[in-house]
Short mmCIF file of C-alpha atoms in Angstrom, two decimals:
data_model
loop_
_atom_site.label_atom_id
_atom_site.label_comp_id
_atom_site.label_asym_id
_atom_site.label_seq_id
_atom_site.Cartn_x
_atom_site.Cartn_y
_atom_site.Cartn_z
CA UNK A 24 -12.52 20.58 11.75
CA UNK A 25 -9.19 20.63 11.14
CA UNK A 26 -8.60 16.79 9.33
CA UNK A 27 -11.92 17.96 6.82
CA UNK A 28 -10.08 21.39 5.83
CA UNK A 29 -7.17 18.86 5.57
CA UNK A 30 -8.88 16.56 3.11
CA UNK A 31 -9.17 19.47 0.60
CA UNK A 32 -5.61 21.17 1.10
CA UNK A 33 -3.97 17.78 1.02
CA UNK A 34 -5.92 16.48 -2.27
CA UNK A 35 -5.19 19.48 -3.92
CA UNK A 36 -1.74 19.64 -3.33
CA UNK A 37 -0.65 16.22 -4.06
CA UNK A 38 -2.39 16.52 -7.54
CA UNK A 39 -0.44 19.81 -8.13
CA UNK A 40 2.42 18.02 -7.04
CA UNK A 41 2.31 14.77 -9.04
CA UNK A 42 2.16 16.68 -11.78
CA UNK A 43 5.45 18.55 -11.44
CA UNK A 44 7.32 16.08 -10.54
CA UNK A 45 5.75 13.53 -13.48
CA UNK A 46 3.87 10.65 -10.88
CA UNK A 47 0.90 8.87 -12.64
CA UNK A 48 -1.73 11.00 -10.61
CA UNK A 49 -5.73 10.12 -11.61
CA UNK A 50 -8.19 11.94 -14.10
CA UNK A 51 -6.91 15.38 -14.83
CA UNK A 52 -8.75 18.65 -13.97
CA UNK A 53 -7.94 22.08 -13.76
CA UNK A 54 -6.81 22.56 -10.30
CA UNK A 55 -3.58 23.65 -9.38
CA UNK A 56 -1.31 23.56 -6.26
CA UNK A 57 -1.02 26.58 -4.09
CA UNK A 58 2.36 27.31 -3.13
CA UNK A 59 1.33 27.59 0.45
CA UNK A 60 -1.75 26.22 1.96
CA UNK A 61 -4.19 28.60 3.25
CA UNK A 62 -3.97 29.99 7.01
CA UNK A 63 -6.02 28.18 8.01
CA UNK A 64 -4.51 25.06 7.66
CA UNK A 65 -1.44 25.66 9.62
CA UNK A 66 0.10 24.57 13.24
CA UNK A 67 1.87 23.05 15.20
CA UNK A 68 0.84 19.97 15.54
CA UNK A 69 1.25 16.78 13.41
CA UNK A 70 -0.45 14.69 11.32
CA UNK A 71 0.07 11.47 12.53
CA UNK A 72 -0.04 8.70 9.73
CA UNK A 73 0.24 5.05 10.95
CA UNK A 74 1.35 2.27 8.30
CA UNK A 75 3.53 -0.94 8.50
CA UNK A 76 7.47 -0.79 6.54
CA UNK A 77 6.70 -0.88 2.95
CA UNK A 78 9.25 -0.75 1.05
CA UNK A 79 10.47 0.51 -1.70
CA UNK A 80 6.88 3.27 -0.70
CA UNK A 81 8.06 3.51 2.94
CA UNK A 82 11.12 2.82 5.14
CA UNK A 83 11.17 2.36 8.87
CA UNK A 84 14.91 2.93 8.77
CA UNK A 85 17.51 6.49 9.62
CA UNK A 86 15.76 9.10 10.50
CA UNK A 87 15.10 11.31 7.99
CA UNK A 88 12.53 8.61 7.01
CA UNK A 89 12.29 7.59 3.17
CA UNK A 90 10.62 6.22 0.88
CA UNK A 91 8.73 6.58 -2.51
CA UNK A 92 5.09 7.43 -0.74
CA UNK A 93 6.26 8.83 2.15
CA UNK A 94 8.89 11.70 0.18
CA UNK A 95 5.76 12.46 -1.88
CA UNK A 96 3.62 13.03 1.43
CA UNK A 97 5.97 14.73 3.76
CA UNK A 98 6.75 16.89 0.83
CA UNK A 99 3.34 18.20 0.28
CA UNK A 100 2.74 18.22 4.33
CA UNK A 101 5.78 20.58 3.99
CA UNK A 102 4.36 22.90 1.49
CA UNK A 103 0.97 23.15 4.00
CA UNK A 104 3.53 24.38 7.17
CA UNK A 105 2.06 20.86 9.09
CA UNK A 106 4.27 18.79 10.64
CA UNK A 107 4.10 14.57 9.72
CA UNK A 108 4.43 11.98 12.42
CA UNK A 109 5.07 8.59 11.48
CA UNK A 110 4.30 5.48 14.10
CA UNK A 111 5.08 1.96 12.29
CA UNK A 112 2.53 -0.54 13.43
CA UNK A 113 1.55 -4.42 11.68
CA UNK A 114 -0.67 -3.44 9.02
CA UNK A 115 -3.90 -5.14 10.99
CA UNK A 116 -3.26 -3.02 13.80
CA UNK A 117 -2.89 0.14 12.26
CA UNK A 118 -6.10 -0.21 10.25
CA UNK A 119 -7.78 -0.74 13.76
CA UNK A 120 -6.71 2.68 14.50
CA UNK A 121 -7.20 5.01 12.42
CA UNK A 122 -11.27 2.73 12.58
CA UNK A 123 -10.92 4.05 16.21
CA UNK A 124 -10.14 7.62 14.95
CA UNK A 125 -6.82 7.00 17.23
CA UNK A 126 -4.87 8.89 14.16
CA UNK A 127 -5.74 11.45 11.53
CA UNK A 128 -4.49 8.96 8.19
CA UNK A 129 -3.04 5.66 7.19
CA UNK A 130 -0.44 5.32 4.22
CA UNK A 131 -0.81 3.40 0.91
CA UNK A 132 -4.18 1.27 1.41
CA UNK A 133 -6.59 0.30 -1.19
CA UNK A 134 -10.04 1.15 -1.06
CA UNK A 135 -12.90 -0.80 -0.47
CA UNK A 136 -16.46 0.17 0.56
CA UNK A 137 -16.10 -1.57 3.73
CA UNK A 138 -13.39 1.28 4.42
CA UNK A 139 -14.83 3.68 2.98
CA UNK A 140 -17.35 3.59 5.52
CA UNK A 141 -14.55 5.09 8.16
CA UNK A 142 -11.91 6.82 5.57
CA UNK A 143 -11.60 9.33 3.51
CA UNK A 144 -9.62 8.23 0.31
CA UNK A 145 -8.46 10.98 -2.32
CA UNK A 146 -9.11 11.12 -5.43
CA UNK A 147 -5.77 11.82 -6.88
CA UNK A 148 -3.21 9.14 -5.81
CA UNK A 149 0.87 8.32 -4.87
CA UNK A 150 1.77 5.38 -6.77
CA UNK A 151 0.32 2.45 -8.00
CA UNK A 152 1.57 -0.74 -8.33
CA UNK A 153 -0.46 -4.08 -9.79
CA UNK A 154 -1.14 -7.19 -7.69
CA UNK A 155 0.88 -10.02 -9.14
CA UNK A 156 1.16 -14.16 -8.60
CA UNK A 157 4.68 -15.38 -7.81
CA UNK A 158 5.95 -18.74 -7.99
CA UNK A 159 8.65 -20.76 -7.11
CA UNK A 160 11.48 -20.29 -9.82
CA UNK A 161 10.63 -23.62 -12.42
CA UNK A 162 7.69 -24.34 -11.19
CA UNK A 163 5.10 -21.69 -12.72
CA UNK A 164 2.38 -23.77 -14.28
CA UNK A 165 0.23 -23.20 -17.10
CA UNK A 166 -3.02 -21.45 -16.19
CA UNK A 167 -5.52 -19.29 -18.18
CA UNK A 168 -7.75 -18.20 -14.83
CA UNK A 169 -7.15 -18.30 -11.12
CA UNK A 170 -10.13 -21.77 -11.35
CA UNK A 171 -7.07 -23.16 -12.94
CA UNK A 172 -5.12 -23.45 -9.74
CA UNK A 173 -7.58 -25.44 -7.58
CA UNK A 174 -5.36 -27.56 -5.36
CA UNK A 175 -2.61 -24.97 -5.00
CA UNK A 176 -2.25 -23.31 -1.60
CA UNK A 177 -2.19 -19.61 -1.87
CA UNK A 178 -0.04 -17.31 0.59
CA UNK A 179 -1.76 -13.98 1.78
CA UNK A 180 -0.70 -11.67 3.95
CA UNK A 181 -3.62 -10.75 7.44
CA UNK A 182 -5.23 -7.58 7.34
CA UNK A 183 -5.04 -7.07 3.49
CA UNK A 184 -7.81 -6.68 0.74
CA UNK A 185 -7.43 -8.31 -2.93
CA UNK A 186 -8.56 -7.82 -6.38
CA UNK A 187 -12.02 -9.27 -6.33
CA UNK A 188 -10.06 -12.23 -8.05
CA UNK A 189 -8.31 -13.60 -6.17
CA UNK A 190 -11.49 -12.31 -3.15
CA UNK A 191 -13.13 -14.75 -4.78
CA UNK A 192 -11.01 -17.76 -6.11
CA UNK A 193 -12.35 -20.58 -4.36
CA UNK A 194 -8.48 -21.14 -3.69
CA UNK A 195 -7.31 -22.83 -0.76
CA UNK A 196 -5.82 -19.55 1.10
CA UNK A 197 -3.51 -18.99 3.95
CA UNK A 198 -2.24 -15.59 6.24
CA UNK A 199 0.78 -14.50 7.00
CA UNK A 200 1.92 -12.15 9.73
CA UNK A 201 3.90 -10.43 7.18
CA UNK A 202 5.31 -10.71 3.50
CA UNK A 203 9.07 -11.82 4.91
CA UNK A 204 6.90 -14.90 6.15
CA UNK A 205 4.97 -15.92 2.88
CA UNK A 206 8.18 -15.39 0.72
CA UNK A 207 10.11 -18.22 3.27
CA UNK A 208 6.58 -20.45 3.09
CA UNK A 209 7.00 -20.16 -0.89
CA UNK A 210 10.53 -21.25 -1.12
CA UNK A 211 10.20 -24.13 1.73
CA UNK A 212 6.82 -25.36 -0.31
CA UNK A 213 4.96 -24.59 2.36
CA UNK A 214 2.49 -22.49 -0.02
CA UNK A 215 2.45 -22.63 -3.73
CA UNK A 216 2.16 -19.19 -4.99
CA UNK A 217 2.25 -15.99 -3.73
CA UNK A 218 -0.09 -12.64 -4.53
CA UNK A 219 1.31 -9.16 -3.55
CA UNK A 220 2.42 -6.41 -4.50
CA UNK A 221 4.65 -6.90 -7.87
CA UNK A 222 7.35 -3.76 -6.45
CA UNK A 223 6.98 -4.86 -3.07
CA UNK A 224 7.63 -8.80 -3.33
CA UNK A 225 10.60 -7.57 -6.12
CA UNK A 226 12.18 -5.33 -3.87
CA UNK A 227 11.96 -7.34 -0.83
CA UNK A 228 12.95 -10.32 -2.83
CA UNK A 229 16.40 -8.75 -4.30
CA UNK A 230 17.38 -7.46 -0.39
CA UNK A 231 16.95 -11.14 0.36
CA UNK A 232 18.56 -12.84 -2.42
CA UNK A 233 16.23 -14.81 -4.33
CA UNK A 234 15.73 -13.45 -6.57
CA UNK A 235 16.31 -16.19 -8.97
CA UNK A 236 14.61 -18.60 -6.78
CA UNK A 237 10.85 -17.02 -7.66
CA UNK A 238 9.16 -16.17 -11.18
CA UNK A 239 6.03 -14.08 -11.44
CA UNK A 240 2.96 -14.40 -13.82
CA UNK A 241 3.54 -11.31 -16.08
CA UNK A 242 -0.69 -10.70 -16.08
CA UNK A 243 -1.92 -8.44 -13.27
CA UNK A 244 -4.64 -9.18 -11.42
CA UNK A 245 -5.40 -5.02 -10.17
CA UNK A 246 -3.28 -2.27 -10.35
CA UNK A 247 -4.20 -1.45 -6.78
CA UNK A 248 -4.10 2.79 -6.55
CA UNK A 249 -2.31 3.64 -3.15
CA UNK A 250 -3.10 7.12 -1.23
CA UNK A 251 -3.08 8.86 1.74
CA UNK A 252 -6.66 7.99 3.71
CA UNK A 253 -7.91 10.04 5.97
CA UNK A 254 -10.47 9.65 9.09
CA UNK A 255 -13.25 10.73 7.57
#
């Protein structure tokens, strides 16, 4: 019952807070965020959220935690007087934990019919960033559709879901455990193209000092909406 009540309270507050700070939310409605959560939602038991470090949306460094999406979520539940506890795990393990209802929510997850069987996806999302194809600098081919990349090896991340254009593409796909691994494989020519969130890849490439070694196709393959997804 507590989590079901949180669905409505958090969704309402996320919408109101997003309007307040100018985030790109979904279709507007007439609902406004209350200044405080109803007494029935307040309590001392922390809301346990799992995720993997996904910079710049959430960082697993220092205290307090930082990151664009985390800071929105933390502010929402601070208004509701509900403490938040974030635990970091590899993405695939985090997904299994919410599926088994071992925790309350998972941060920044793309909706799929399968995931909707065990997770609640709010209508109001926190952020959105396109899925993008990355290549080695100077080695991006001319292509009109993914089928033109036949023979290329595409790097994906274990446990991730991708827009249908990627899922349905008849390319050779090779999974890696992390974005760091995929970027290294791209530079070492072990894969030919990397598909991932544009914002996350560019941030990581800047950190690694390899911005001059990669390039990307400006045409987005999708614009996944990232939210805080509750165990159903």
